[in-house]
JSON list of C-alpha atoms in Angstrom, two decimals:
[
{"chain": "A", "resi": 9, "resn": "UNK", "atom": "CA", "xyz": [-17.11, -42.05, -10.16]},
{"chain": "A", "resi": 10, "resn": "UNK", "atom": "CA", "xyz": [-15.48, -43.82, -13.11]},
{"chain": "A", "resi": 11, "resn": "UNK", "atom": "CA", "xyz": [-19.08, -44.12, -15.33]},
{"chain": "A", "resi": 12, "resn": "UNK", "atom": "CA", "xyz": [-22.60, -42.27, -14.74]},
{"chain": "A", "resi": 13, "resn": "UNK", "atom": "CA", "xyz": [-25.60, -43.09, -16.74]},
{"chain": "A", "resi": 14, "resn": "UNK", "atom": "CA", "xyz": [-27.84, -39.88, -17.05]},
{"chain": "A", "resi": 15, "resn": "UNK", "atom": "CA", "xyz": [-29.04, -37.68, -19.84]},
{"chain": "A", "resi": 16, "resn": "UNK", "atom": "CA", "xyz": [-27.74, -35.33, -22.01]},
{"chain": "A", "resi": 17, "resn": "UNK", "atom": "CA", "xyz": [-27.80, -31.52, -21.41]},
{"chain": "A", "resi": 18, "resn": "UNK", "atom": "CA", "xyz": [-25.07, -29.22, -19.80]},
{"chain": "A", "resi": 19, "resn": "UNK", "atom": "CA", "xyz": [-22.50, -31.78, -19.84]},
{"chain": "A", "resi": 20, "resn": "UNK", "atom": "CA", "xyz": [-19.25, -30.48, -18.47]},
{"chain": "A", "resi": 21, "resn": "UNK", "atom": "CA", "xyz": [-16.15, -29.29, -20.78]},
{"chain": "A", "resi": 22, "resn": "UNK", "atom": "CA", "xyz": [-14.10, -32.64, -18.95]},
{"chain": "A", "resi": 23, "resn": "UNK", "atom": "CA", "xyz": [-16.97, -34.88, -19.52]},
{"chain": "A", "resi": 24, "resn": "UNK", "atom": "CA", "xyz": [-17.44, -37.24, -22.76]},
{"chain": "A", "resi": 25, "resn": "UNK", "atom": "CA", "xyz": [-21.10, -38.08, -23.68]},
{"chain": "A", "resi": 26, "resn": "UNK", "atom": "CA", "xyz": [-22.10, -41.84, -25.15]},
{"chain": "A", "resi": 27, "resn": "UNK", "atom": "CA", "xyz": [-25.13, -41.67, -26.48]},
{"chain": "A", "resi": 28, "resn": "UNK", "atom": "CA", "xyz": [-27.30, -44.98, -25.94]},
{"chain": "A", "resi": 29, "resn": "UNK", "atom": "CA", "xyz": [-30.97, -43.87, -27.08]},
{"chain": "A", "resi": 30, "resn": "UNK", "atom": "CA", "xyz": [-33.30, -40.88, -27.23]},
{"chain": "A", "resi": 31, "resn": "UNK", "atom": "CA", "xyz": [-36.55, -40.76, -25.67]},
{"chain": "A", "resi": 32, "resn": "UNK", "atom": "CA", "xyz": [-39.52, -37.76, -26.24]},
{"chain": "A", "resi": 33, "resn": "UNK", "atom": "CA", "xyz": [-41.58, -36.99, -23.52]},
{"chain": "A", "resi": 34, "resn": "UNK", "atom": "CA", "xyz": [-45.71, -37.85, -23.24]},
{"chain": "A", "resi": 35, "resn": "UNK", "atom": "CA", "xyz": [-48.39, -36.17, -21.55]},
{"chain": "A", "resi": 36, "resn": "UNK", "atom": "CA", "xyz": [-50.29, -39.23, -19.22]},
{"chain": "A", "resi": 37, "resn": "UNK", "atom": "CA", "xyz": [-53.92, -38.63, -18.12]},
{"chain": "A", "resi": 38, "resn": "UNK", "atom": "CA", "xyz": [-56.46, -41.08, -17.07]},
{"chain": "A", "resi": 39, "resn": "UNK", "atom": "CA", "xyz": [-58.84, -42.19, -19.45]},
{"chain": "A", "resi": 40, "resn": "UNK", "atom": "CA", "xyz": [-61.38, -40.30, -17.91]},
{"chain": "A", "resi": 41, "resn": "UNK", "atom": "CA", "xyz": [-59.43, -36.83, -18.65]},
{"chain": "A", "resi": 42, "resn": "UNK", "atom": "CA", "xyz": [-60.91, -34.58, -21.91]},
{"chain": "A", "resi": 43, "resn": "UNK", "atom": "CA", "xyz": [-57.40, -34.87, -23.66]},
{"chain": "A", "resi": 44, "resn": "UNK", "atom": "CA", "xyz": [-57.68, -38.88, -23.72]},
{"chain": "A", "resi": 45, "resn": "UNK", "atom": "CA", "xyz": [-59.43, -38.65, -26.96]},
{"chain": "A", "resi": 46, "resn": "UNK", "atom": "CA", "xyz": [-57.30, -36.66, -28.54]},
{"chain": "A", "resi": 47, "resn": "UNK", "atom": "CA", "xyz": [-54.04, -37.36, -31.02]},
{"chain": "A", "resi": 48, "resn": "UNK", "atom": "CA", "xyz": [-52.89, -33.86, -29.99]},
{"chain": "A", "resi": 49, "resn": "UNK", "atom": "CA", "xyz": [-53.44, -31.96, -27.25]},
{"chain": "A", "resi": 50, "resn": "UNK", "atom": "CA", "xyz": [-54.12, -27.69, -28.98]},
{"chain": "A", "resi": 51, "resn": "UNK", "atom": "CA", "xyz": [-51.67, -24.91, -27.86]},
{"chain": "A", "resi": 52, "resn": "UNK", "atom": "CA", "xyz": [-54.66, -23.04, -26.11]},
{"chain": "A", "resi": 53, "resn": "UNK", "atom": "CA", "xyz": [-55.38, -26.24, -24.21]},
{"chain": "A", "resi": 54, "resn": "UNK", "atom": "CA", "xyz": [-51.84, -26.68, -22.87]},
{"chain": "A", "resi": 55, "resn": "UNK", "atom": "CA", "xyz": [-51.74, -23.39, -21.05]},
{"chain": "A", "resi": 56, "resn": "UNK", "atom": "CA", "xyz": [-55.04, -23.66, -19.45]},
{"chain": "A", "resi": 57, "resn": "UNK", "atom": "CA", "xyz": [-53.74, -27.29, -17.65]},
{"chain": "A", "resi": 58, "resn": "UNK", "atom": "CA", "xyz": [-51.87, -27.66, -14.07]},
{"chain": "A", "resi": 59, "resn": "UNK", "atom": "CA", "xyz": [-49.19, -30.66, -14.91]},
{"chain": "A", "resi": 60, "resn": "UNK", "atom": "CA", "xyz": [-47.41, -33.12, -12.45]},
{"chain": "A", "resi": 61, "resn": "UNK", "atom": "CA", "xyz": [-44.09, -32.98, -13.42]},
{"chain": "A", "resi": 62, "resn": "UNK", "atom": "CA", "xyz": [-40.75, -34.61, -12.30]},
{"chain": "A", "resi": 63, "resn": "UNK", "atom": "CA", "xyz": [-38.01, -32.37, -9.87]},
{"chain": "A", "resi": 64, "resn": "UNK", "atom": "CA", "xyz": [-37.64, -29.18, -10.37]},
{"chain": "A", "resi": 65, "resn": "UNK", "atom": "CA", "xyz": [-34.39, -29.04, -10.18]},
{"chain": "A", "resi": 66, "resn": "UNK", "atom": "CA", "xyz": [-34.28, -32.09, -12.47]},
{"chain": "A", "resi": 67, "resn": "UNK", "atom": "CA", "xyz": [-32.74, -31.84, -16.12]},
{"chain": "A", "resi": 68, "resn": "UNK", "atom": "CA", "xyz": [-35.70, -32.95, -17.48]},
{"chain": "A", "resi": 69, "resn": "UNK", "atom": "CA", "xyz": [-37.66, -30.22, -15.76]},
{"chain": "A", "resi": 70, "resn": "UNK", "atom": "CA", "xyz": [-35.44, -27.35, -17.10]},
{"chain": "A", "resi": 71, "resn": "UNK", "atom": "CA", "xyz": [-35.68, -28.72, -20.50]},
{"chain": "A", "resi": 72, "resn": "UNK", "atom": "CA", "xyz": [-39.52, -29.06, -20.48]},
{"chain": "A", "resi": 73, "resn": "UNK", "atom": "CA", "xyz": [-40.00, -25.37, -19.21]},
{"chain": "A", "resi": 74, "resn": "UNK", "atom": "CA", "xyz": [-37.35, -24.17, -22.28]},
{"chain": "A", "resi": 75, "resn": "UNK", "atom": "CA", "xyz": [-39.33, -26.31, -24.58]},
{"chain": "A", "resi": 76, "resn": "UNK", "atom": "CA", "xyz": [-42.97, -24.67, -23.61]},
{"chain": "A", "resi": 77, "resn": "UNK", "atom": "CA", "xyz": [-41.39, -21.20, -23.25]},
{"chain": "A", "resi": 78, "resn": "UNK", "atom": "CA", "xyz": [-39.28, -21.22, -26.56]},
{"chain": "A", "resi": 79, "resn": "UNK", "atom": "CA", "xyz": [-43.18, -22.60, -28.42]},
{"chain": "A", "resi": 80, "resn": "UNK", "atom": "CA", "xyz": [-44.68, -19.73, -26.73]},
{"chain": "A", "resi": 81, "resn": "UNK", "atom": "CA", "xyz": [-46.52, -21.75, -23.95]},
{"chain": "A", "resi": 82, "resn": "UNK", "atom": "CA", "xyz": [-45.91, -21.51, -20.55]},
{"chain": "A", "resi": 83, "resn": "UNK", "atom": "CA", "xyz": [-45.33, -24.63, -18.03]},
{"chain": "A", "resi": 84, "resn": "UNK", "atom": "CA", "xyz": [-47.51, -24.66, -15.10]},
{"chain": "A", "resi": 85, "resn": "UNK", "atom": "CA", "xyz": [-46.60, -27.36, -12.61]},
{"chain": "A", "resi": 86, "resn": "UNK", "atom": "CA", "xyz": [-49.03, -27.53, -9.86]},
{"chain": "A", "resi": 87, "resn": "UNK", "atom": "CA", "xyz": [-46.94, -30.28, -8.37]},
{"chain": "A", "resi": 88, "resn": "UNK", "atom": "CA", "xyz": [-43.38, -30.87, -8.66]},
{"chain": "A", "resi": 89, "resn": "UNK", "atom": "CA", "xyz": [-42.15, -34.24, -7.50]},
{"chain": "A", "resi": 90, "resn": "UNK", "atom": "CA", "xyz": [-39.27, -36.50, -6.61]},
{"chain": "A", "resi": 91, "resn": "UNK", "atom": "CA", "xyz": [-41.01, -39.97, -7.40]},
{"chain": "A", "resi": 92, "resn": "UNK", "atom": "CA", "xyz": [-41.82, -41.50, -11.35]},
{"chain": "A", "resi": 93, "resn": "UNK", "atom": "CA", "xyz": [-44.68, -43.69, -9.41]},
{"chain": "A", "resi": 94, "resn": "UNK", "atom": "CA", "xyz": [-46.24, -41.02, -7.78]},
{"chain": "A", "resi": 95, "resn": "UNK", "atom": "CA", "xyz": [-46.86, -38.90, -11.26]},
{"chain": "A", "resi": 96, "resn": "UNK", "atom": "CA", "xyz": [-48.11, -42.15, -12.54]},
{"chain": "A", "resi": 97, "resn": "UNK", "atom": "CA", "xyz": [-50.77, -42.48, -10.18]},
{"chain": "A", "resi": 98, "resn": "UNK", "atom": "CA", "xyz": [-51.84, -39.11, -9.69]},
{"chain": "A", "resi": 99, "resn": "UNK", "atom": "CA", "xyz": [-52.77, -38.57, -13.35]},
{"chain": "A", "resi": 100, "resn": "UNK", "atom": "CA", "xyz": [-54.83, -42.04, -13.10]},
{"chain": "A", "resi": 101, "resn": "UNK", "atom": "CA", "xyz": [-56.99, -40.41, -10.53]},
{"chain": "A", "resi": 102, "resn": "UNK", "atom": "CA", "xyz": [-56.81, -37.03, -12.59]},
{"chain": "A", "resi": 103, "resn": "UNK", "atom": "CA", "xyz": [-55.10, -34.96, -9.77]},
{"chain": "A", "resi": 104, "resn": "UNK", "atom": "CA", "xyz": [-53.33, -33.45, -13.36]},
{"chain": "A", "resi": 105, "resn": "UNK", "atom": "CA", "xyz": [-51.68, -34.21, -16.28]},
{"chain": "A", "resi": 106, "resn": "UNK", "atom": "CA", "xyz": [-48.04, -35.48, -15.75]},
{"chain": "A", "resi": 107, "resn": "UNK", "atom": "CA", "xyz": [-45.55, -35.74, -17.98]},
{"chain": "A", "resi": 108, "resn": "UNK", "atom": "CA", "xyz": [-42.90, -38.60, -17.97]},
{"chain": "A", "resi": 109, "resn": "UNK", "atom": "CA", "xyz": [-40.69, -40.60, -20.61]},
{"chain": "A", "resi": 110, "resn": "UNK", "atom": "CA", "xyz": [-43.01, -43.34, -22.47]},
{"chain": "A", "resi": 111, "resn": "UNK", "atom": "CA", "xyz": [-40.79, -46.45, -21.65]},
{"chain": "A", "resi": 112, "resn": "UNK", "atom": "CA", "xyz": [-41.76, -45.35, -17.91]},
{"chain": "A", "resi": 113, "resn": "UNK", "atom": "CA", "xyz": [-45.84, -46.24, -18.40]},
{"chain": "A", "resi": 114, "resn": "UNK", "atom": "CA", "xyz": [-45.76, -48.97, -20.80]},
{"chain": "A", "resi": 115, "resn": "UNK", "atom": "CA", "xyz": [-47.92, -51.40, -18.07]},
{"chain": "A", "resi": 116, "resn": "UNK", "atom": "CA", "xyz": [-50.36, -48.44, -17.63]},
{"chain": "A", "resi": 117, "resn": "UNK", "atom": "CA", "xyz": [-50.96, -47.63, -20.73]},
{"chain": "A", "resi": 118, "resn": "UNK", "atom": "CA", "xyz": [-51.56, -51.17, -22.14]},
{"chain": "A", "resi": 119, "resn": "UNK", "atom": "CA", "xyz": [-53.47, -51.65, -18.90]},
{"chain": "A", "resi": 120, "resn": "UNK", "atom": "CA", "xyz": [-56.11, -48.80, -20.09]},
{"chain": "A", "resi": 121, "resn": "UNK", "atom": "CA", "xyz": [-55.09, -46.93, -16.82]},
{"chain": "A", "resi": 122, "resn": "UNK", "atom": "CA", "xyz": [-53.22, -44.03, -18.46]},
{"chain": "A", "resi": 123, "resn": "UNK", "atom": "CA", "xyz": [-53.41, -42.82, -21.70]},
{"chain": "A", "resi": 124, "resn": "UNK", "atom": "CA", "xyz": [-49.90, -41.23, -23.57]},
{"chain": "A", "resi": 125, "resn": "UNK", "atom": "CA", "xyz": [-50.46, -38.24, -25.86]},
{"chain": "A", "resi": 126, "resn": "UNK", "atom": "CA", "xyz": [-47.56, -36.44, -27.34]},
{"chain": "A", "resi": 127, "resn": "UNK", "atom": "CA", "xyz": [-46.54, -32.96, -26.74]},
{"chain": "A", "resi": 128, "resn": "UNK", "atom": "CA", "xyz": [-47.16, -31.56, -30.12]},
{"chain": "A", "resi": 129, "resn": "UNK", "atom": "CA", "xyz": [-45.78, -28.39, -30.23]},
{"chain": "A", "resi": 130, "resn": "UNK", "atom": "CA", "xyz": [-44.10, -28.55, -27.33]},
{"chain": "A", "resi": 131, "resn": "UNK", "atom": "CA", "xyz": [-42.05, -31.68, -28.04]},
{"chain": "A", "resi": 132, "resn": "UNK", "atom": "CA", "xyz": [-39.21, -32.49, -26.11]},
{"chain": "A", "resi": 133, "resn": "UNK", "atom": "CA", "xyz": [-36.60, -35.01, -27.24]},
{"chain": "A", "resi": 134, "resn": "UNK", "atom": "CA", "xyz": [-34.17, -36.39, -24.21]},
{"chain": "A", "resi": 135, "resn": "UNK", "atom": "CA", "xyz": [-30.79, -38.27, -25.20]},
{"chain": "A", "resi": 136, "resn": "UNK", "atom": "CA", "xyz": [-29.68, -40.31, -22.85]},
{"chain": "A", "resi": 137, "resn": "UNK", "atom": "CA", "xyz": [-25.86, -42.13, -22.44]},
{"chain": "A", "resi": 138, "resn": "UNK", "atom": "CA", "xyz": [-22.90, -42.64, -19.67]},
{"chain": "A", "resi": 139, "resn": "UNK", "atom": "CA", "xyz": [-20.99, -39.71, -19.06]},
{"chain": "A", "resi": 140, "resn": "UNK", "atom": "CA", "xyz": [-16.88, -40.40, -18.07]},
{"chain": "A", "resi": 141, "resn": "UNK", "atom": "CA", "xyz": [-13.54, -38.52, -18.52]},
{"chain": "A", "resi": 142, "resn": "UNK", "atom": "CA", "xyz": [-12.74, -37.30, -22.28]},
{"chain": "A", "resi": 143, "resn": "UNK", "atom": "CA", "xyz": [-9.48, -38.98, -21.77]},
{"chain": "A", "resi": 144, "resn": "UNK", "atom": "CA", "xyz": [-11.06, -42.04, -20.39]},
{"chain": "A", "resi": 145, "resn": "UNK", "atom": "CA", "xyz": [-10.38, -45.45, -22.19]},
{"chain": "A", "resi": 146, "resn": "UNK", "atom": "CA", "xyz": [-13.08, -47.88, -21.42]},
{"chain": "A", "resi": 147, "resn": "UNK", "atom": "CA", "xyz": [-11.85, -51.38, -19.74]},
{"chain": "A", "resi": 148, "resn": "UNK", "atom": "CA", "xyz": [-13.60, -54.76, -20.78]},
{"chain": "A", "resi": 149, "resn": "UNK", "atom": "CA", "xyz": [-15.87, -54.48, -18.24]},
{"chain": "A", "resi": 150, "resn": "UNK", "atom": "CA", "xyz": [-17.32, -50.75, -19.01]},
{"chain": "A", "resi": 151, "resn": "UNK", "atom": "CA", "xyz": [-17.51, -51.82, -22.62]},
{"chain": "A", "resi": 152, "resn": "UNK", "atom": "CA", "xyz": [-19.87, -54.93, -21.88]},
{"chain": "A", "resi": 153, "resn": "UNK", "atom": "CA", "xyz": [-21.79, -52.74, -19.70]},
{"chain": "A", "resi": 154, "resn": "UNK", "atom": "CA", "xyz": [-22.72, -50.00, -22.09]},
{"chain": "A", "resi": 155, "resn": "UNK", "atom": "CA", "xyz": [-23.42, -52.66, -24.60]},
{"chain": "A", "resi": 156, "resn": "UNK", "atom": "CA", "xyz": [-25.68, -54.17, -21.79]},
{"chain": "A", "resi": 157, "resn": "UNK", "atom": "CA", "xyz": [-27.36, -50.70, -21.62]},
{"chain": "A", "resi": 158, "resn": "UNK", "atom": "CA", "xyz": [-27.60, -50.50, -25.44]},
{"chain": "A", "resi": 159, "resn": "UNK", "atom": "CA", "xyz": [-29.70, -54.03, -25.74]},
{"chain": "A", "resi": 160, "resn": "UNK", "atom": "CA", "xyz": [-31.82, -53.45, -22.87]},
{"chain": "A", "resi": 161, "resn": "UNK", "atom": "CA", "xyz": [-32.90, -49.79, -24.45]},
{"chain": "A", "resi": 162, "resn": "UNK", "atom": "CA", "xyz": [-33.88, -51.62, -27.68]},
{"chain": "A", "resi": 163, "resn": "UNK", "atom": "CA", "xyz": [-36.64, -53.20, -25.86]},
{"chain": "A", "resi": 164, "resn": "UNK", "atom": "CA", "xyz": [-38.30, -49.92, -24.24]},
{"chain": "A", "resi": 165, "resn": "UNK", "atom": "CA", "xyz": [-40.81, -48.83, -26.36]},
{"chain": "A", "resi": 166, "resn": "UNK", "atom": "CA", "xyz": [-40.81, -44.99, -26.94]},
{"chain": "A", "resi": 167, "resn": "UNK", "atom": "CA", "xyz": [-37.18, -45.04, -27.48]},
{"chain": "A", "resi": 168, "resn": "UNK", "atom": "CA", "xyz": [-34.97, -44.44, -30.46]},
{"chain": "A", "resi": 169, "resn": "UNK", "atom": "CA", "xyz": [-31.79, -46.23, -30.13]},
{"chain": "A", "resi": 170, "resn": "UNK", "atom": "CA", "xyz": [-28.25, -45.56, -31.80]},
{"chain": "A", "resi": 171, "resn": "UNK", "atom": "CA", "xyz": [-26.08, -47.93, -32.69]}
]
């Protein structure tokens, strides 16, 4: 593997990191769900809810539980799964409250089918980029690629890009 696009976190001592945009996590519900209403979702509320949340073993995961733990919260996922659609359309027939990237439910949300809150206290902020080789020059190719990446980010909304 020359390239890998992924997200920032224990990146390897080898391993340069390109950042191409940050993201911050959402709670989804339906708009059915009590929190659907609300800007922002109280401490006492978060620990009381079961939330859909992505792999376990996922990055994003152990971020999120080091996020709720370090705010004094505790993450209860009553399901953990493999599948971005499937967290989508569990929360829209309130089976829980998942919690994905915002550039992932832009068509629900303006749809009225899911409704993004943010985390509050609990706020989680994800940079993503392309990992390669510290030593690694970039060929003509690579560059046009990560620039690529960097225009198509600019268009997700939730996203903070860097230049």
């Amino acid at each position: 593997v020359d390239l890998a696009l992924g997200m920032e976190g224990r990146t390897p001592a080898w391993a340069r990191f390109d950042k191409i945009f940050e993201d911050e996590m959402v709670f989804i519900v339906a708009p059915s769900h009590p929190w659907a209403s609300m800007k922002e979702v109280p401490a006492e509320s978060v620990e009381k809810e079961s939330f859909l949340v992505y792999a376990r073993a996922s990055e994003t995961y152990r971020m999120l539980k080091e996020s709720f733990e370090a705010n004094g919260s505790r993450l209860r996922p009553s399901l953990s799964l493999g599948d971005m659609g499937a967290i989508k359309e569990m929360a829209k027939v309130g089976m829980g409250v998942g919690i994905v990237a915002p550039w992932t439910v832009i068509d629900e949300v303006e749809n009225g089918e899911l409704v993004a809150i943010p985390l509050g206290h609990v706020n989680q902020r994800r940079s993503w980029g392309m990992f390669c080789h510290e030593s690694r020059h970039l060929s003509m190719v690579e560059e046009d690629f990560l620039r690529i990446c960097r225009k198509i980010s600019k268009t997700l909304k939730g996203v903070e890009n860097v230049s």
